[in-house]
C-alpha atoms as one frame of an Amber mdcrd trajectory, in Angstrom:
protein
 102.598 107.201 104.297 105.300 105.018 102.995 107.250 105.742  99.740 105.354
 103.312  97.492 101.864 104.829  98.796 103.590 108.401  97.784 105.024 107.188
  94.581 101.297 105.947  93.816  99.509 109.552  94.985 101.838 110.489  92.389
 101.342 108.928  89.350  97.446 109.021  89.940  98.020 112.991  90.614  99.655
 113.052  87.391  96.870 111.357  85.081  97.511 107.976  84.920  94.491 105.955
  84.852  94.802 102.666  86.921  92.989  99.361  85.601  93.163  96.699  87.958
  93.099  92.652  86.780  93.302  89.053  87.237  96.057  87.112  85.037  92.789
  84.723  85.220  89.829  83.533  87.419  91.694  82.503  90.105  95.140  84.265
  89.664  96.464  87.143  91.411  95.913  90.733  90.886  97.565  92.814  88.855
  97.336  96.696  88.628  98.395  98.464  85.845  98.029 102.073  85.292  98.383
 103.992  81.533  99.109 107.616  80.688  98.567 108.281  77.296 101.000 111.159
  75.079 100.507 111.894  71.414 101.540 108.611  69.653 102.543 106.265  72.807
 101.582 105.641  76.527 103.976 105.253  79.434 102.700 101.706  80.967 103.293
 100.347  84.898 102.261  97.442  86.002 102.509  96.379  89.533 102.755  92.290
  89.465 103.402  92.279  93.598 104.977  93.528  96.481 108.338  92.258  95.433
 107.502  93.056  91.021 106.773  95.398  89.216 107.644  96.648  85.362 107.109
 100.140  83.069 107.480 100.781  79.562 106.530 103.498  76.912 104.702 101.469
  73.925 104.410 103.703  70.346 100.370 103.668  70.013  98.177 103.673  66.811
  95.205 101.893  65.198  95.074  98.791  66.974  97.709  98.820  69.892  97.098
  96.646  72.419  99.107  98.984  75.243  98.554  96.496  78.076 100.502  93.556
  75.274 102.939  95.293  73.677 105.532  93.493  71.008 107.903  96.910  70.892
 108.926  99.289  73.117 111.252 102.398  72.733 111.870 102.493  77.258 111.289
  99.542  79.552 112.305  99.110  83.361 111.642  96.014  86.098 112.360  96.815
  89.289 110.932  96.926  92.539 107.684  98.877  92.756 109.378 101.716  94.296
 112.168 101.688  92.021 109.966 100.940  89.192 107.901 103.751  89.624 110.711
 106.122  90.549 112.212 105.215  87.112 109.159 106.023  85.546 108.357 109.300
  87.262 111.546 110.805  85.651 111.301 109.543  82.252 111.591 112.606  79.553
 108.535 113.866  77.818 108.204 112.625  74.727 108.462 114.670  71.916 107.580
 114.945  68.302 111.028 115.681  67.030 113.303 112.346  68.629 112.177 108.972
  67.787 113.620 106.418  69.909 114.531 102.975  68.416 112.138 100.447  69.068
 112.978  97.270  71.496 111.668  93.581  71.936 109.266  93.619  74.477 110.600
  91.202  77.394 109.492  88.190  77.636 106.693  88.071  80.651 105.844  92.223
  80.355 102.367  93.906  79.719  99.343  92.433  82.042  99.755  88.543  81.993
  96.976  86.091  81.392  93.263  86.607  80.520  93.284  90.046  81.753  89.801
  89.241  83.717  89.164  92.873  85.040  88.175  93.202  88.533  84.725  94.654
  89.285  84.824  97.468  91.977  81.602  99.042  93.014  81.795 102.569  94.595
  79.999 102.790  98.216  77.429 105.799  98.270  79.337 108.259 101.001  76.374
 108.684 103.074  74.689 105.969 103.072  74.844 102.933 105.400  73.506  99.285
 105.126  71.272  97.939 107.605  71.751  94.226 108.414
């Protein structure tokens, strides 16, 4: 298993729920997964093998968490270092408020956001030609 497949494992074993897109029709994928705390949601999203960005977005009535305009954390890295950076960010609690950034320009999921349909394969069943 190489250390981006563990670094995945990882942030699936921890609750993040994955959402997987096209920038557009015929774009390239993009996978983004979202872990939601009390009043903001720690964001990754894998561009490509080479790109990859996280950030915690402050959520509420109306937050779009995969376009954010603030942040109060953001990192863009590598996938592995992305996700390595995101693995040790702090809990957040009730009692700090960070200060809230400008987004990047280019971070969240890019373009339409077409989602990808995935259909799950019964386990025991097999197709006949």
């Amino acid at each position: 298993m190489s250390e981006l497949d563990a670094l995945l494992s990882e942030v699936g074993r921890r609750g993040f729920t994955w959402h997987l897109f096209r920038a557009d029709r015929y774009g390239p994928e993009v996978l983004a997964g979202v872990f939601e705390h009390p009043g903001c949601a720690d964001v990754v999203v894998l561009t490509g093998d080479e790109s990859a960005h996280a950030y915690r977005v402050p959520t509420g009535a109306g937050t779009d968490v995969l376009a954010p305009a603030l942040v109060s954390w953001w990192y863009v890295a590598s996938p592995v270092w992305t996700l390595r950076a995101l693995l040790t960010l702090a809990e957040p609690t009730g009692h700090h408020h960070q200060p809230l950034l400008v987004v990047p320009s280019g971070f969240g999921v890019p373009g339409d956001r077409v989602p990808v349909r995935l259909r799950r394969r019964d386990q025991g069943s097999t197709r006949a030609g």
